[in-house]
Coordinates of C-alpha atoms in Angstrom, one line a residue:
X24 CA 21.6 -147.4 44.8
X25 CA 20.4 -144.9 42.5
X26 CA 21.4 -144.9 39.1
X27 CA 25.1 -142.5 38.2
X28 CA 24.3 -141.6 35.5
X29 CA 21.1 -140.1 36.1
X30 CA 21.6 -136.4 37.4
X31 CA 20.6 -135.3 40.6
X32 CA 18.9 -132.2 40.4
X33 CA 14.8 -132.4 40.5
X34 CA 13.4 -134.1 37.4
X35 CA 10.2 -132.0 37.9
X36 CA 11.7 -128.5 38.5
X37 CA 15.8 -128.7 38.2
X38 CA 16.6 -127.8 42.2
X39 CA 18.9 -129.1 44.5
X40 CA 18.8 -131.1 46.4
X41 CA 16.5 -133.9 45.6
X42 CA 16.3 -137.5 46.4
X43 CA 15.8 -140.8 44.8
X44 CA 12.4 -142.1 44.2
X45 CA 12.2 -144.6 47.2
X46 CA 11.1 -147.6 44.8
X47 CA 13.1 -147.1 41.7
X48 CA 16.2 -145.1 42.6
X49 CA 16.0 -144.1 39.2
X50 CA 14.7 -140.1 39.0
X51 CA 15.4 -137.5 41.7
X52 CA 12.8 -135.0 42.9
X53 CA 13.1 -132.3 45.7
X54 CA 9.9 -132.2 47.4
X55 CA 6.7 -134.5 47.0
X56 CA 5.1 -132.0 45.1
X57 CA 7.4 -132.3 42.3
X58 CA 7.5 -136.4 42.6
X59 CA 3.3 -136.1 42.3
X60 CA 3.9 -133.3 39.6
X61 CA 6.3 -136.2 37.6
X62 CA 4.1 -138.9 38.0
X63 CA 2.3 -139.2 34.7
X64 CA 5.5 -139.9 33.1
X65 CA 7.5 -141.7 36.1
X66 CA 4.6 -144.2 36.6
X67 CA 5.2 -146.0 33.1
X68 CA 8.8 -147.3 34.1
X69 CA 9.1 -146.5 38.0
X70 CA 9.5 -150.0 39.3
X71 CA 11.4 -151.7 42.1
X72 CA 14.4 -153.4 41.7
X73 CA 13.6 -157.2 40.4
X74 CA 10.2 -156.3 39.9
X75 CA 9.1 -156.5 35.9
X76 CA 8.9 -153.6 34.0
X77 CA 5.3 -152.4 33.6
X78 CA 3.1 -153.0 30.7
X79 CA 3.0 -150.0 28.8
X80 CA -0.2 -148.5 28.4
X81 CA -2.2 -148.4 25.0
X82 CA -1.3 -145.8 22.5
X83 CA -3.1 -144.5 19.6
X84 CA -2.3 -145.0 16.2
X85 CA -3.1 -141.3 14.9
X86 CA -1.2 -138.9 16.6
X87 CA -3.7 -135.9 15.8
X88 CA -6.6 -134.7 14.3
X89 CA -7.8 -131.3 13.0
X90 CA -11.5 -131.0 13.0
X91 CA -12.1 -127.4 12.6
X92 CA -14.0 -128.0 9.1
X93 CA -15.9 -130.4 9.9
X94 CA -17.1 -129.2 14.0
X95 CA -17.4 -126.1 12.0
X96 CA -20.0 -127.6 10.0
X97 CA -23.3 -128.3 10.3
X98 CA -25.3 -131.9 10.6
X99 CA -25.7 -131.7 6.7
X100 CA -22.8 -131.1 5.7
X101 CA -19.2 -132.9 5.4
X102 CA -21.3 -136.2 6.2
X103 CA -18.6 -138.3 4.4
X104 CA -15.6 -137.0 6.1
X105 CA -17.5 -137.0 9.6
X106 CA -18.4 -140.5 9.3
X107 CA -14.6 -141.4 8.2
X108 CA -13.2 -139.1 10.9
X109 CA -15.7 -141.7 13.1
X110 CA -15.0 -144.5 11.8
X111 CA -11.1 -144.2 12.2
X112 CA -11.3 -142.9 15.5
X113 CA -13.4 -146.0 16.9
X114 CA -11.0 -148.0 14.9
X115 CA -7.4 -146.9 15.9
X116 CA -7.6 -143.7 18.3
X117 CA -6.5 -140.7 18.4
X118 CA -3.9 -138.7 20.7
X119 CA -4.5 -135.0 19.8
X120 CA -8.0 -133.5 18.9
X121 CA -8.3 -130.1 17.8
X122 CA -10.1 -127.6 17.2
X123 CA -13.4 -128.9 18.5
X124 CA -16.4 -126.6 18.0
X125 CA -19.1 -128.5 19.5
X126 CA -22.2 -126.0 18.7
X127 CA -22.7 -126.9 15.0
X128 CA -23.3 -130.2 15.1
X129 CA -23.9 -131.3 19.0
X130 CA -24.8 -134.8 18.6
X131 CA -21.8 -136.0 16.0
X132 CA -19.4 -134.1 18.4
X133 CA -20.5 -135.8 21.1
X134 CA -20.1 -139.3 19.1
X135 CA -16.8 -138.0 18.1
X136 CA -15.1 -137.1 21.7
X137 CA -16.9 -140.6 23.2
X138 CA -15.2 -142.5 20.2
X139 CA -11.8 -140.6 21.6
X140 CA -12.2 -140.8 25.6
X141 CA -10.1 -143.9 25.8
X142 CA -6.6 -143.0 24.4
X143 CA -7.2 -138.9 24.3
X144 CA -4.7 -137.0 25.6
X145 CA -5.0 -133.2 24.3
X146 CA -8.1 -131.7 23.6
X147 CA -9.1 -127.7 22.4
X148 CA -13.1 -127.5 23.0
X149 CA -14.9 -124.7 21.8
X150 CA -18.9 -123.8 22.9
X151 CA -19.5 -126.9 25.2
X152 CA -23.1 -128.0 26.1
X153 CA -24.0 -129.8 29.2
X154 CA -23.2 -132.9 27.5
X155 CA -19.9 -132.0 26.0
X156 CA -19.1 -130.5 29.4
X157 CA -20.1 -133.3 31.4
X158 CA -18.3 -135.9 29.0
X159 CA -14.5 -133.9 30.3
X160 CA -14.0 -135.6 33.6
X161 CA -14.4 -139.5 31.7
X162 CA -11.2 -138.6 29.6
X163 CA -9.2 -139.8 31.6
X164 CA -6.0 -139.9 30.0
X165 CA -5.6 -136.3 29.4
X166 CA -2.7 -134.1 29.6
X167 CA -3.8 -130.5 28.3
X168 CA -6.8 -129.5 27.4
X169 CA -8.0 -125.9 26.0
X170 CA -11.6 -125.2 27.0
X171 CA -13.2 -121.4 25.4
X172 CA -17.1 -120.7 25.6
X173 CA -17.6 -117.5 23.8
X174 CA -21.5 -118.1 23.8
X175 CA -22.3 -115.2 26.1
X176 CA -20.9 -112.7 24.1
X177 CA -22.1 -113.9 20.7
X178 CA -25.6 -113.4 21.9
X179 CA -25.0 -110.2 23.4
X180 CA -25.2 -111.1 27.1
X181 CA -23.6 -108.4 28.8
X182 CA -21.3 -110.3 31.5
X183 CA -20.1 -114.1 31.1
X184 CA -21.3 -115.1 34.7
X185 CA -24.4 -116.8 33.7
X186 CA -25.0 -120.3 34.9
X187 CA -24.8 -122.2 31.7
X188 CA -23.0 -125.1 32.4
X189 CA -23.7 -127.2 35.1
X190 CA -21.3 -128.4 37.6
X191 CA -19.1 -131.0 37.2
X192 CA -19.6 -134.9 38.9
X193 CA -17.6 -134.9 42.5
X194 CA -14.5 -136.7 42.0
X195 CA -15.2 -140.2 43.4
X196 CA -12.3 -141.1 45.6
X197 CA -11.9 -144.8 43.6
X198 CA -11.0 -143.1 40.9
X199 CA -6.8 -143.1 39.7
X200 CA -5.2 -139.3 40.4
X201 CA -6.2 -137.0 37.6
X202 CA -3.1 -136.8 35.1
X203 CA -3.8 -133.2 33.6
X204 CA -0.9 -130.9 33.6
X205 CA -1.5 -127.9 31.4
X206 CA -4.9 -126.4 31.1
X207 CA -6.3 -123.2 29.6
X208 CA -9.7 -121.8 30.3
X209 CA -12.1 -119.1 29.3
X210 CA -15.2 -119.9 31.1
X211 CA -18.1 -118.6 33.1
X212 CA -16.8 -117.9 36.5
X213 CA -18.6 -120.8 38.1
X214 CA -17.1 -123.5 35.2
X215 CA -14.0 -122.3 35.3
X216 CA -13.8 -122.4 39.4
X217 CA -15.1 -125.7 38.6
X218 CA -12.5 -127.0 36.5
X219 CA -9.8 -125.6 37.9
X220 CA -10.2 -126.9 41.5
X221 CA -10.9 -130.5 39.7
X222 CA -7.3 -130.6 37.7
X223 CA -5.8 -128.1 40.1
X224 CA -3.5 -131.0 42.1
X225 CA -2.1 -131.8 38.6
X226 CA -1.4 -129.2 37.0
X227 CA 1.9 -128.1 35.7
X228 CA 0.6 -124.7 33.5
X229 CA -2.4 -123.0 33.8
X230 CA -3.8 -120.4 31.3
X231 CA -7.1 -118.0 32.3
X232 CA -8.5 -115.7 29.9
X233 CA -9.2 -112.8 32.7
X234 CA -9.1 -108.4 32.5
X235 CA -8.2 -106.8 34.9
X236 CA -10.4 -103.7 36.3
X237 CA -9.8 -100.4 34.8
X238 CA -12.1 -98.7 31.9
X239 CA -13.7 -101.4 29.4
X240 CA -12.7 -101.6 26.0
X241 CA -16.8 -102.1 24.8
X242 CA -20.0 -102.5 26.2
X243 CA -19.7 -106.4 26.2
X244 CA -16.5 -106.0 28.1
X245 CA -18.0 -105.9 31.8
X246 CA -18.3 -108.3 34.7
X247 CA -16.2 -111.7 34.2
X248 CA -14.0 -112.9 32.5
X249 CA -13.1 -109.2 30.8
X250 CA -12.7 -107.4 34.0
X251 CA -11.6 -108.8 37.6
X252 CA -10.4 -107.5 40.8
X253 CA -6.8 -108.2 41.9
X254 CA -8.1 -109.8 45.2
X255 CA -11.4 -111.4 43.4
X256 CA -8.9 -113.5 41.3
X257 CA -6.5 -114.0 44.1
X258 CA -8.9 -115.6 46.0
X259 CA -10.9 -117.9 43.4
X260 CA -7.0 -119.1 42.4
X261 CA -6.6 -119.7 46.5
X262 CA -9.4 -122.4 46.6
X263 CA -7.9 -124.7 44.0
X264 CA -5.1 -126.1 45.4
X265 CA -2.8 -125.4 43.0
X266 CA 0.2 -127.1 44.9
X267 CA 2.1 -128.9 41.7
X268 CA 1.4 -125.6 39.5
X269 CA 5.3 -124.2 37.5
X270 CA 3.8 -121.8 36.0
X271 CA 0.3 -119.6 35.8
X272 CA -0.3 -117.1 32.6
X273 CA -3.5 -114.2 32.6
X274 CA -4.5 -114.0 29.2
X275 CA -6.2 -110.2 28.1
X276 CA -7.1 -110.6 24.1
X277 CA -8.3 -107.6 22.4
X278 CA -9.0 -105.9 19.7
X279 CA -7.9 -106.9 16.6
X280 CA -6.9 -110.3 17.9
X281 CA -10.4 -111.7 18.5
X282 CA -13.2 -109.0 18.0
X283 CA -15.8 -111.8 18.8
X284 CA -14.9 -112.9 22.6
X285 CA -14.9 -108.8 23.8
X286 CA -12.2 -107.2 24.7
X287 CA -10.5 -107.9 27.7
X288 CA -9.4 -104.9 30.1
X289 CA -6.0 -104.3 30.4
X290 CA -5.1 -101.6 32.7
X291 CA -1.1 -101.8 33.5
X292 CA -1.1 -100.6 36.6
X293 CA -3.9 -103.0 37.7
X294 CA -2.4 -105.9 36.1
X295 CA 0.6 -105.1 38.1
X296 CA -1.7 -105.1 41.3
X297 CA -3.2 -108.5 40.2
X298 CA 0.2 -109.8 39.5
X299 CA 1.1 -109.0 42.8
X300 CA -2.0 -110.4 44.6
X301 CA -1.7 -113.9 42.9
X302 CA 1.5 -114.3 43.7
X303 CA 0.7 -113.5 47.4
X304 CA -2.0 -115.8 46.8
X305 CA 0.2 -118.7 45.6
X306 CA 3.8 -118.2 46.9
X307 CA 5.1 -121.7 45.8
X308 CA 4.3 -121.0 41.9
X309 CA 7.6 -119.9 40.8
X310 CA 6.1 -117.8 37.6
X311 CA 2.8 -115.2 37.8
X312 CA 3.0 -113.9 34.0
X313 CA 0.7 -111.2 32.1
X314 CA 0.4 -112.5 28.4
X315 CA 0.4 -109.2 27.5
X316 CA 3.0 -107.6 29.5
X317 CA 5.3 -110.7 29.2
X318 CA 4.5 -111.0 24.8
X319 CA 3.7 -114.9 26.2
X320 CA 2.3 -116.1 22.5
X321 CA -0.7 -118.0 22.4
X322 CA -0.3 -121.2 21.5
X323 CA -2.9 -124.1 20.6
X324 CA -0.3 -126.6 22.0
X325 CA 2.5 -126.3 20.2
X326 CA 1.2 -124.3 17.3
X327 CA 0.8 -120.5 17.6
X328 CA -2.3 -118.9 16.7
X329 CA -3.1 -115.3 17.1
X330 CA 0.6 -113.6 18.5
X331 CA 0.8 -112.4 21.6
X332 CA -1.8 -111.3 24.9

């Protein structure tokens, strides 16, 4: 018999009616969805009745790092504190990583998110190379993760849709469910495609830096990610089944928020219109926000950064 005192509403999303999970009787959840959605967490007490409670798993002993000086750095410099940030990483983990800037000084970066992959769960990655990007799908204990590649623009590339990152290992079907549930992205079109369909059964929250079509803001603002056809996105979003996702937020940064990535279009009346064909696109996702229209701050986690797009 389930538990009284445990309320009966959906764990994952708050409807009614839910049910008991059929081997614990202990949360409630209203469609399998939600019970998948849940699992991360459920999975570290759900048990049946007589059955011992489950070995937690490992934690880390530092709860988070900030790295921006030092990933900001390059290989000659801050050689002290890289090789203690290393050195107590190997020794007693780390939970939270951020930020990450990984085109300074490649090969300590790389040493740094290896020495993380077993206990990491939150990551913010800046500038990945194929060996930074190819390192994600080992982590596997994350649960949000921030990925931005600005390179294209910073060299003057005009459009982001440039194959430079490869594509990611197929998921190998031995492999545990991928525990991700909040991810933001501004990526190549082909990456981000990429990374979204991997995570996609997961996730809780998505974030995509995307425009909308309309006038650009610059020269640099053309092609993806600064401008995007309502149906283009509606149909990259339709091929990652996105069937656990609460909640999906279109980021449009501009001018004087962060001069170095472009500007991203805005144009209201096409946002509307992409709005609309997302949401067509992906009926069972209860919100389809603007982080413009909406004022959604911009968060690195739980710490806001630049305001609101």
């Amino acid at each position: 018999m389930a538990n009284p005192g445990y309320s009966r509403a959906c764990f994952n999303c708050s409807s009614q009616p839910a049910q008991a999970c059929s081997r614990c009787r202990l949360d409630f959840y209203c469609s399998k969805n939600c019970q998948r959605g849940d699992w991360p967490r459920h999975r570290l007490f759900c048990r049946s009745a007589g059955e011992p409670p489950a070995v937690p798993e490992p934690m880390a002993e530092v709860d988070m790092m900030d790295v921006n000086d030092e990933t900001m750095s390059g290989p000659m410099e801050h050689a002290a504190e890289k090789a203690e940030i290393l050195s107590e990483v190997k020794q007693y983990g780390v939970r939270r990583l951020m930020p990450v800037y990984c085109d300074r000084d490649p090969a300590w970066v790389l040493k740094l998110l290896k020495a993380a992959a077993p206990l990491l769960e939150e990551l913010d990655i800046w500038n990945a190379s194929k060996q930074h990007w190819l390192l994600l799908p080992t982590l596997k204990r994350l649960l949000r993760l921030e990925v931005n590649y600005w390179f294209p623009v910073l060299s003057g590339q005009d459009g982001c849709d440039k194959p430079e990152l490869p594509a990611l290992p197929p998921l190998d079907p031995a492999d545990s469910p991928t525990r991700l549930l909040w991810l933001r992205v501004c990526l190549p079109r082909d990456p981000m495609l990429d990374l979204v369909r991997r995570y996609g059964a997961s996730l809780r929250e998505l974030q995509i830096f995307v425009g909308t079509t309309g006038q650009p803001h610059s020269p640099l603002s053309r092609g993806w990610p600064w401008t995007c056809g309502a149906e283009d996105l509606a149909d990259l979003l339709r091929q990652c089944n996105l069937s656990a996702l609460r909640r999906l937020v279109l980021r449009r940064p501009h001018k004087p928020v962060m001069t170095l990535c472009g500007d991203f279009t805005h144009d209201e009346a096409q946002c509307a219109a992409q709005l609309s064909a997302v949401r067509r696109a992906l009926p069972s996702v209860p919100q389809v926000l603007c982080g413009t229209c909406n004022q959604i701050e911009w968060k690195c986690f739980e710490y806001t950064i630049f305001g609101t797009f």
